[in-house]
PDB file of C-alpha atoms in Angstrom:
ATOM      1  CA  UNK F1344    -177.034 -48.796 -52.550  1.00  0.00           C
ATOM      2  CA  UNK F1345    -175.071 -52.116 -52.586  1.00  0.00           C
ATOM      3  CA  UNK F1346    -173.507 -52.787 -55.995  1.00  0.00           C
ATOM      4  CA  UNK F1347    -172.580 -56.481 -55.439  1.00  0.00           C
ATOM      5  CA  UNK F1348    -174.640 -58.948 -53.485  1.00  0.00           C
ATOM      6  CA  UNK F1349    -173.450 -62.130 -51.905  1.00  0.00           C
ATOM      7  CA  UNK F1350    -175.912 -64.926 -50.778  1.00  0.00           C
ATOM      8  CA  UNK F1351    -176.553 -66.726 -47.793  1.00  0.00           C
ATOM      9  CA  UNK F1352    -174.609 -63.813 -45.765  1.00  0.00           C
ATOM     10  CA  UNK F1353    -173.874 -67.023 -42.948  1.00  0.00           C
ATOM     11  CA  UNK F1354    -173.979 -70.356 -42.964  1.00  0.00           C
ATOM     12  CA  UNK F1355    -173.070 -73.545 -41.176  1.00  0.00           C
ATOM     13  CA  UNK F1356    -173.053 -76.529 -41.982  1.00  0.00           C
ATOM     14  CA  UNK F1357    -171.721 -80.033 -40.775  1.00  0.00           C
ATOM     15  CA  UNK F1358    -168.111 -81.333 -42.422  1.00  0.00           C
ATOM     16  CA  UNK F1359    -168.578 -82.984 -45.214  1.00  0.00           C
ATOM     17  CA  UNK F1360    -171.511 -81.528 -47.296  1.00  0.00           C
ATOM     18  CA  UNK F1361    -171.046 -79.298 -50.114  1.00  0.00           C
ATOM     19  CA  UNK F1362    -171.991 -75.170 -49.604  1.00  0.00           C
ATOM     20  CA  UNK F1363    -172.679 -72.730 -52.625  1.00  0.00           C
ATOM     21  CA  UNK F1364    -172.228 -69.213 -52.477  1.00  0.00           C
ATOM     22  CA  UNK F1365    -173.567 -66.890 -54.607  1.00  0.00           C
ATOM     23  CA  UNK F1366    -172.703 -63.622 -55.646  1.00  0.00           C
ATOM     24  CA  UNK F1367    -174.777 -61.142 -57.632  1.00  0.00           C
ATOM     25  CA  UNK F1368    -173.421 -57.829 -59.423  1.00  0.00           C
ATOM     26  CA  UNK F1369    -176.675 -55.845 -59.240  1.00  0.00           C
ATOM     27  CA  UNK F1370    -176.155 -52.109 -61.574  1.00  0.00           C
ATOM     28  CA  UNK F1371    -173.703 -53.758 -64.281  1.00  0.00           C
ATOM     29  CA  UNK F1372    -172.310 -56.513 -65.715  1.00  0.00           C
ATOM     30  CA  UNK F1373    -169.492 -58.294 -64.821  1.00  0.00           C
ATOM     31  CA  UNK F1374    -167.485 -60.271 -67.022  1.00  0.00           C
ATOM     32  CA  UNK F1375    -164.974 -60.633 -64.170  1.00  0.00           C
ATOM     33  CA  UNK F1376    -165.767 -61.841 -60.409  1.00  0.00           C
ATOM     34  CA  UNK F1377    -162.706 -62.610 -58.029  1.00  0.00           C
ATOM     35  CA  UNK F1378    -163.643 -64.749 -55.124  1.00  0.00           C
ATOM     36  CA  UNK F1379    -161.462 -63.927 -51.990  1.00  0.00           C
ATOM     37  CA  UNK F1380    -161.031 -66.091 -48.417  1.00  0.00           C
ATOM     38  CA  UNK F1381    -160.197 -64.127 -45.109  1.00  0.00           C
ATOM     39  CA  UNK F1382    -159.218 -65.977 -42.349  1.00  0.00           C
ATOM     40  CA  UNK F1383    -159.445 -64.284 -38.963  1.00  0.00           C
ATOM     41  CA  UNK F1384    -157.317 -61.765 -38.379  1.00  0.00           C
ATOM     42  CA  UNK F1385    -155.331 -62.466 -41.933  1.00  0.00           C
ATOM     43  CA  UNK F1386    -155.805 -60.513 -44.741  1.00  0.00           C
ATOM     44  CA  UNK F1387    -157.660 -61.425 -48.001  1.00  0.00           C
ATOM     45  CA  UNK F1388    -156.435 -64.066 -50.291  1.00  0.00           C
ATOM     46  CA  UNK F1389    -157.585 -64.104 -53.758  1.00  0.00           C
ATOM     47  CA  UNK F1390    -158.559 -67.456 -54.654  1.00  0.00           C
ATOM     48  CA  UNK F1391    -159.817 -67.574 -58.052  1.00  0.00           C
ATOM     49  CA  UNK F1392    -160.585 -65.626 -61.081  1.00  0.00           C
ATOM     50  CA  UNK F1393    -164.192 -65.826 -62.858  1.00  0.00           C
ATOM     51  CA  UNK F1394    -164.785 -65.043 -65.990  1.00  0.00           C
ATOM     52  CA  UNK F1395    -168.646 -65.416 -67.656  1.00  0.00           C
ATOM     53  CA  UNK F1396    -168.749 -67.793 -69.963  1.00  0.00           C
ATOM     54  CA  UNK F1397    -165.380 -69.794 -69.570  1.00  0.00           C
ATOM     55  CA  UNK F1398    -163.193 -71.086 -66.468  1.00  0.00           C
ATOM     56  CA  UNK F1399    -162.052 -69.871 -63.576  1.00  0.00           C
ATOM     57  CA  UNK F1400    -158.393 -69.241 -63.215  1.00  0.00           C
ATOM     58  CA  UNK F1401    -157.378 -70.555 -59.726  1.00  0.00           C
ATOM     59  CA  UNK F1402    -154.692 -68.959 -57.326  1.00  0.00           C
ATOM     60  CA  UNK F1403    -151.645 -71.444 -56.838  1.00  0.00           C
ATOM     61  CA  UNK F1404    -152.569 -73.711 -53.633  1.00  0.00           C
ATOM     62  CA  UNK F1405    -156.674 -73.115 -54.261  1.00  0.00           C
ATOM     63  CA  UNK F1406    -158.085 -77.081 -55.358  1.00  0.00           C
ATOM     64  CA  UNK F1407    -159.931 -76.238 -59.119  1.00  0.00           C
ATOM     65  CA  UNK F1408    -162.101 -79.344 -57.874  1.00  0.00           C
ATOM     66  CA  UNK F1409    -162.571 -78.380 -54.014  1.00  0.00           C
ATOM     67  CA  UNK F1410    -163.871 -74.748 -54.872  1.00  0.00           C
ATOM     68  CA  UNK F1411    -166.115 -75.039 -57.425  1.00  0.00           C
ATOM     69  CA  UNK F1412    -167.237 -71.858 -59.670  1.00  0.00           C
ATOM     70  CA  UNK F1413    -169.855 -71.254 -62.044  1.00  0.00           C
ATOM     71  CA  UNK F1414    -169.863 -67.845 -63.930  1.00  0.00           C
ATOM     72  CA  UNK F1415    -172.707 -69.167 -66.212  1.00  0.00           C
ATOM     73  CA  UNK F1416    -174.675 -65.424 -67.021  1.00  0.00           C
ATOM     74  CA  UNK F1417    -173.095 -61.425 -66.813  1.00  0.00           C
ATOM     75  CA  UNK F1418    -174.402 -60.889 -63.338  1.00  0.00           C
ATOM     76  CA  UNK F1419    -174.159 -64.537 -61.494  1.00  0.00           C
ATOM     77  CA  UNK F1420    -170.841 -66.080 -60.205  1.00  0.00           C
ATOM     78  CA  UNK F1421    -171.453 -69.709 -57.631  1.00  0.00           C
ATOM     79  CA  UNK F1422    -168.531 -70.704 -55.542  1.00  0.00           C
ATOM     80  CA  UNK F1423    -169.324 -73.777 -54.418  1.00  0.00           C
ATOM     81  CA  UNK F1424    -167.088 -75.448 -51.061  1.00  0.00           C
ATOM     82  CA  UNK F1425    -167.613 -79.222 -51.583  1.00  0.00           C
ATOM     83  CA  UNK F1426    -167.113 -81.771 -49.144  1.00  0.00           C
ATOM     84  CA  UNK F1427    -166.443 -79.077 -46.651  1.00  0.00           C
ATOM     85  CA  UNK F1428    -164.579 -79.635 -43.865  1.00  0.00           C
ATOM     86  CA  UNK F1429    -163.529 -77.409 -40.295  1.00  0.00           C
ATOM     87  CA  UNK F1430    -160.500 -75.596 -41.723  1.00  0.00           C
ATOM     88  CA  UNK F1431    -162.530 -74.258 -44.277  1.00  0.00           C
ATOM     89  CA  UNK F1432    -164.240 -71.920 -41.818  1.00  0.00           C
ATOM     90  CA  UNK F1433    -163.690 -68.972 -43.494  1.00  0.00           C
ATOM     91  CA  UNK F1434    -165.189 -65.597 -44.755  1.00  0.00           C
ATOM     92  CA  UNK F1435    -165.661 -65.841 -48.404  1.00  0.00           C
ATOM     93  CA  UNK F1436    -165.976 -62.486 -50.135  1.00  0.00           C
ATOM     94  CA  UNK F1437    -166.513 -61.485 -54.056  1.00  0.00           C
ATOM     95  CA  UNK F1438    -165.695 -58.345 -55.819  1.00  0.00           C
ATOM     96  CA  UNK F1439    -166.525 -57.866 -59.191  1.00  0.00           C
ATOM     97  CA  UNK F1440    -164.853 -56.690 -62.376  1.00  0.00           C
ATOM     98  CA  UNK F1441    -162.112 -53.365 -61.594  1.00  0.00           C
ATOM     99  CA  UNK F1442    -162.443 -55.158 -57.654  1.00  0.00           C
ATOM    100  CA  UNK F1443    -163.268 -51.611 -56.015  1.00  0.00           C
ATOM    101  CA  UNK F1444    -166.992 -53.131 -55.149  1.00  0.00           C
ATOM    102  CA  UNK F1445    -166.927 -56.411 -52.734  1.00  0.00           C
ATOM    103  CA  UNK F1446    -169.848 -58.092 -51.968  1.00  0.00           C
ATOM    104  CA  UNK F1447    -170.652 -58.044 -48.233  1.00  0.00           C
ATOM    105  CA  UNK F1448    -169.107 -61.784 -47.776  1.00  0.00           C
ATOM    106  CA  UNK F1449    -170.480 -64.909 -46.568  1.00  0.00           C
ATOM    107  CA  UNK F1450    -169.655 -66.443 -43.381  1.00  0.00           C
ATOM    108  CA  UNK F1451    -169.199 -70.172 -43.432  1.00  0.00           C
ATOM    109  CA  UNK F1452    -168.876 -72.111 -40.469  1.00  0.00           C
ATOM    110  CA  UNK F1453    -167.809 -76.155 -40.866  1.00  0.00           C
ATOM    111  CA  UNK F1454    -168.664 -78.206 -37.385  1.00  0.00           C
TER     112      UNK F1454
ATOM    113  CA  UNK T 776    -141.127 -61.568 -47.626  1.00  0.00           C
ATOM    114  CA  UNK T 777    -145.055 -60.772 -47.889  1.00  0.00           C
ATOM    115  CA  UNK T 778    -146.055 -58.875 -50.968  1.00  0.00           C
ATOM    116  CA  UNK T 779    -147.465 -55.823 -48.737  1.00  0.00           C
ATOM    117  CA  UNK T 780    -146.676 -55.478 -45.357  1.00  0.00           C
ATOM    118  CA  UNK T 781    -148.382 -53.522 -42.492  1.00  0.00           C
ATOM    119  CA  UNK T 782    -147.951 -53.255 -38.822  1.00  0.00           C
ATOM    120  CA  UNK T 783    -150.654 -55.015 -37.542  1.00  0.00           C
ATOM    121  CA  UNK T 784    -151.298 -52.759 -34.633  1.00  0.00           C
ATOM    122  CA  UNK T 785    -153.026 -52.393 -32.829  1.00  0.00           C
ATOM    123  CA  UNK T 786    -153.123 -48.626 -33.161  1.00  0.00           C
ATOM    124  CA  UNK T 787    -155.214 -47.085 -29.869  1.00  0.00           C
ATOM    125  CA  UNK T 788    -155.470 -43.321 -29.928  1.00  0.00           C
ATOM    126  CA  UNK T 789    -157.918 -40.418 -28.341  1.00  0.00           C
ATOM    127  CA  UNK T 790    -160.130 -38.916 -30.771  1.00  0.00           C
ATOM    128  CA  UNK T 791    -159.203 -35.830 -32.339  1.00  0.00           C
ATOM    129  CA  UNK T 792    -155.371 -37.120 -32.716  1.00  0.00           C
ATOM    130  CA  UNK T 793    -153.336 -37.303 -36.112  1.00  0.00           C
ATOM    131  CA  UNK T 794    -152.589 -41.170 -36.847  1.00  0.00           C
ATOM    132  CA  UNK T 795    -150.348 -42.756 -39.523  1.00  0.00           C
ATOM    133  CA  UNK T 796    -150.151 -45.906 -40.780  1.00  0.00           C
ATOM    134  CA  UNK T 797    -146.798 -47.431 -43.331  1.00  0.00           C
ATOM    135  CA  UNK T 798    -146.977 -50.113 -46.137  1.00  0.00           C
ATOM    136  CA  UNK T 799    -144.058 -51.499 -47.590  1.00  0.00           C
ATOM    137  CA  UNK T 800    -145.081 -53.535 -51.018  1.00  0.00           C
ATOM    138  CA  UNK T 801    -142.424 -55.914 -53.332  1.00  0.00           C
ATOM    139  CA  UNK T 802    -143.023 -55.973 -56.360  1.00  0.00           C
ATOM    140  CA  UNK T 803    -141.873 -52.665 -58.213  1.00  0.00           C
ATOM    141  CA  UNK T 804    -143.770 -53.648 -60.919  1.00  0.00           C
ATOM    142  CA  UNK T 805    -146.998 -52.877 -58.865  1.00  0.00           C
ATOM    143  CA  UNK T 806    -148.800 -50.211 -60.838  1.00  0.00           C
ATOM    144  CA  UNK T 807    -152.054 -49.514 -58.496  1.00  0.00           C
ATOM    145  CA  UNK T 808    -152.551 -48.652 -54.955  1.00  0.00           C
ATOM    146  CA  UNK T 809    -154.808 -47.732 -52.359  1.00  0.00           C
ATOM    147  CA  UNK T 810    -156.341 -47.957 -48.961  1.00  0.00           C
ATOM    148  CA  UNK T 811    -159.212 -49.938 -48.271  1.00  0.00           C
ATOM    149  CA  UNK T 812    -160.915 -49.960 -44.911  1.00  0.00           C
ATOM    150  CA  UNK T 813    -162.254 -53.306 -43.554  1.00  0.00           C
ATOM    151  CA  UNK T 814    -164.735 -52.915 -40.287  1.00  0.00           C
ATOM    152  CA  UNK T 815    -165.280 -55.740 -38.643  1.00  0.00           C
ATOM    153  CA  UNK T 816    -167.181 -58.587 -39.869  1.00  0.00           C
ATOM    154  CA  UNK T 817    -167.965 -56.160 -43.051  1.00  0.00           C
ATOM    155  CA  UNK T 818    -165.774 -56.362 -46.190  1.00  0.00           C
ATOM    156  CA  UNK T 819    -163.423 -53.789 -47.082  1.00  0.00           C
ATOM    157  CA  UNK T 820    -164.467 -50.727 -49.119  1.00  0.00           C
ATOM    158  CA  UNK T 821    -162.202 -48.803 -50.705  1.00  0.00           C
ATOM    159  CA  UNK T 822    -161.418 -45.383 -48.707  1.00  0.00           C
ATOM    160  CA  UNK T 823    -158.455 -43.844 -51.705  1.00  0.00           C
ATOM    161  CA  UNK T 824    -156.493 -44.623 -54.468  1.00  0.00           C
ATOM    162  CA  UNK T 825    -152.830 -43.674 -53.787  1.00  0.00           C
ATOM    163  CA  UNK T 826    -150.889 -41.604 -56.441  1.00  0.00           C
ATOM    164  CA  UNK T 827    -147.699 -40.487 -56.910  1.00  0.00           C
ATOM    165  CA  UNK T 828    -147.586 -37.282 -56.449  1.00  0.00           C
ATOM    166  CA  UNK T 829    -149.622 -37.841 -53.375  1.00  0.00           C
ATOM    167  CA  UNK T 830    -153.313 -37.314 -52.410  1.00  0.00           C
ATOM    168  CA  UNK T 831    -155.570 -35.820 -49.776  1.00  0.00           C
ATOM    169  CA  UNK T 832    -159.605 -36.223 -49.100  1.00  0.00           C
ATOM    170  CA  UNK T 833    -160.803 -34.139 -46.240  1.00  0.00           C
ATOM    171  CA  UNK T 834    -159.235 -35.271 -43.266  1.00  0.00           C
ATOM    172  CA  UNK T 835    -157.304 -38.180 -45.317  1.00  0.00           C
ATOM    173  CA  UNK T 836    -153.509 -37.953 -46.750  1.00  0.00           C
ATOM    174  CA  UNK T 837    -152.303 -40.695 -48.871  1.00  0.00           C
ATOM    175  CA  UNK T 838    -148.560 -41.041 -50.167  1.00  0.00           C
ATOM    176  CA  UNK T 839    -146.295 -42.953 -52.428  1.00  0.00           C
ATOM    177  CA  UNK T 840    -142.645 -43.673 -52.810  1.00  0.00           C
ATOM    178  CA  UNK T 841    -141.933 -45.827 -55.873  1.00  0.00           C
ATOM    179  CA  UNK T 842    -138.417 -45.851 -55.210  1.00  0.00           C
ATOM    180  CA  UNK T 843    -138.559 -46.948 -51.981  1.00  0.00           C
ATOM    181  CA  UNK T 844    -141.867 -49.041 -52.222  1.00  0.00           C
ATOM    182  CA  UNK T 845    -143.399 -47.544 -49.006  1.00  0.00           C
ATOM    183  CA  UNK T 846    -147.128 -46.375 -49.028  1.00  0.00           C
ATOM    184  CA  UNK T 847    -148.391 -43.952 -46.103  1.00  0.00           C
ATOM    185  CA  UNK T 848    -151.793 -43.210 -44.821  1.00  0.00           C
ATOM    186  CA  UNK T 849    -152.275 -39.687 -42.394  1.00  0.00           C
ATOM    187  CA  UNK T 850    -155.953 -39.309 -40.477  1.00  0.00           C
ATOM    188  CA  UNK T 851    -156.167 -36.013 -39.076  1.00  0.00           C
ATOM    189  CA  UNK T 852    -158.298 -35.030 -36.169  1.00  0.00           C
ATOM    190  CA  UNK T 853    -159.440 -38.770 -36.093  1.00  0.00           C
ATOM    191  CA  UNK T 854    -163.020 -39.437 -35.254  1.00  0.00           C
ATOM    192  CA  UNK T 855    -164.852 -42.351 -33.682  1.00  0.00           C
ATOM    193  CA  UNK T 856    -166.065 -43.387 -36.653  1.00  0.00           C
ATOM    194  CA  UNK T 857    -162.688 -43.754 -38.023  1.00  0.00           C
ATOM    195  CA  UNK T 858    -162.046 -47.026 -35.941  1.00  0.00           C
ATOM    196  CA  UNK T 859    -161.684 -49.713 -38.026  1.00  0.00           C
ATOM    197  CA  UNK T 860    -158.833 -51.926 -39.854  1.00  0.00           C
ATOM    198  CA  UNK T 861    -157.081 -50.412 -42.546  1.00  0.00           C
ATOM    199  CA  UNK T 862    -155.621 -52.616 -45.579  1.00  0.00           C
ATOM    200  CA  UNK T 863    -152.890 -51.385 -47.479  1.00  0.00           C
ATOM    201  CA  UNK T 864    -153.542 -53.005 -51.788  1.00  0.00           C
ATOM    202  CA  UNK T 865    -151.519 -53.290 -54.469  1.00  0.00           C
ATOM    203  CA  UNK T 866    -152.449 -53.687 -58.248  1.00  0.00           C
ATOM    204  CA  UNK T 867    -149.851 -56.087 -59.949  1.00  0.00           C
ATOM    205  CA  UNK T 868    -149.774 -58.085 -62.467  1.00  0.00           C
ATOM    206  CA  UNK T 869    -148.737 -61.421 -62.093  1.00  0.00           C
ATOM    207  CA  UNK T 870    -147.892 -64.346 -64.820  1.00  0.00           C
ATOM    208  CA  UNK T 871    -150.354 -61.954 -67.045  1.00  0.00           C
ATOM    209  CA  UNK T 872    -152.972 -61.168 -64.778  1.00  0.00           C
ATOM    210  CA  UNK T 873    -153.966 -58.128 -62.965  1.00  0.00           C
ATOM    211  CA  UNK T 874    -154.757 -58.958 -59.176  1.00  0.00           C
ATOM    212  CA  UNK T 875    -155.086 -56.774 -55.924  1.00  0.00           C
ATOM    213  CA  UNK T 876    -152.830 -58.145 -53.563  1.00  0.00           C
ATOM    214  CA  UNK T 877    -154.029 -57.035 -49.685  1.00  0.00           C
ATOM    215  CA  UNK T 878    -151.847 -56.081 -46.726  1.00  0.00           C
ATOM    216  CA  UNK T 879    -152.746 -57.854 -43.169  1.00  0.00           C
ATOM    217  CA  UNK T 880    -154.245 -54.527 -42.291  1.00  0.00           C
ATOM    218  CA  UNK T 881    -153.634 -52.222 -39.409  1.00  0.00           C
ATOM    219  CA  UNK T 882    -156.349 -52.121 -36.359  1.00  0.00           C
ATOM    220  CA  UNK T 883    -157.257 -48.529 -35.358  1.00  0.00           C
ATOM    221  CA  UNK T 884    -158.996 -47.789 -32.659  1.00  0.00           C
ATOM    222  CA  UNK T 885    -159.996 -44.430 -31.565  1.00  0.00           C
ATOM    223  CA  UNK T 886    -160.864 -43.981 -28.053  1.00  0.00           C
ATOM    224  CA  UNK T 887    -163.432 -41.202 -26.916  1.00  0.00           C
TER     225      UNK T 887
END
């Protein structure tokens, strides 16, 4: 069974309101969460390190205050997209402490 | 230069056919490897990790070249199933952190 949930698995939602995604290690905790971004046809881009109970450590050229994350408890990590806008269209994945389980990913469209 | 590269494919080949796939990574530092496979609109799982010495699972082959930085995938007698994109990773550590570092991926398709 899955190891690592992410939630909603799609969204859209119109440019400029604020999305949170959630992601959920479900067996084990994780101190660690990475939060990824794929855009089509790209590979994965690691945009930010989580670790529970302190901050994230951000990928050079990922905005700390555009992609907000939360790693408040062992098994909960928020990534939150604020003000979103069209070129963040993008499928956001997790993967949690030695990054060999990914959560299925969440599909967010902007309009 | 990208940290790991892969030719994009796309790869098309009959079923039952012997495919290969080549990733060149950077940074000889890079102490991990392996082959993820992504299908689409899924995220990737992780198919093998790649040693030096090289590896095999069932109809799978990986290799590794430190010297030259070059890591190989072989499918053997390929099956439908094994259509998918294929994304060549790299463990490095960077300004003190451990991070996977992902290829573009290679598109396989294998045709019945």
């Amino acid at each position: 069974g899955a190891v690592v949930s992410q939630h909603p698995s799609r969204v859209i939602c119109k440019s400029g309101t604020s999305v949170k995604i959630e992601c959920r290690s479900l067996d084990f905790q994780a101190t660690t969460m990475f939060w990824y971004r794929q855009f089509p046809k790209q590979s994965l881009m690691l945009m930010a390190t989580s670790n529970e109970g302190s901050k994230a450590t951000y990928e050079q050229g990922v905005e700390k205050d555009k992609f907000l994350i939360n790693h408040a408890s062992l098994t909960l990590s928020t990534l939150t997209v604020t003000s979103a806008h069209p070129e963040d269209s993008s499928f956001y994945i997790c993967s949690v402490n030695d990054e060999q389980f990914f959560g299925p990913g969440t599909r967010l469209t902007v309009l | 230069r990208k940290e790991v590269e892969q030719d994009p494919g796309p790869f098309n080949v009959p079923e039952g056919a012997t495919v290969a796939f080549n990733c060149t990574y950077s940074n000889s530092a890079s102490q991990s490897f392996f082959w993820y496979r992504q299908d689409c609109r899924k995220e990737p799982k992780l198919l093998m990790s790649v040693y030096s010495s090289g590896n095999e699972d069932g109809r799978f082959t990986a290799q590794l070249n430190r010297a030259s930085q070059y890591i190989s995938l072989l499918i053997r007698d390929s099956k439908l199933s094994d259509s998918a994109t294929y994304l060549c990773v790299v463990n490095a550590v960077f300004q003190g952190a451990q991070k996977l570092v992902f290829g573009q991926g290679t598109r396989l398709t294998i045709n019945p």
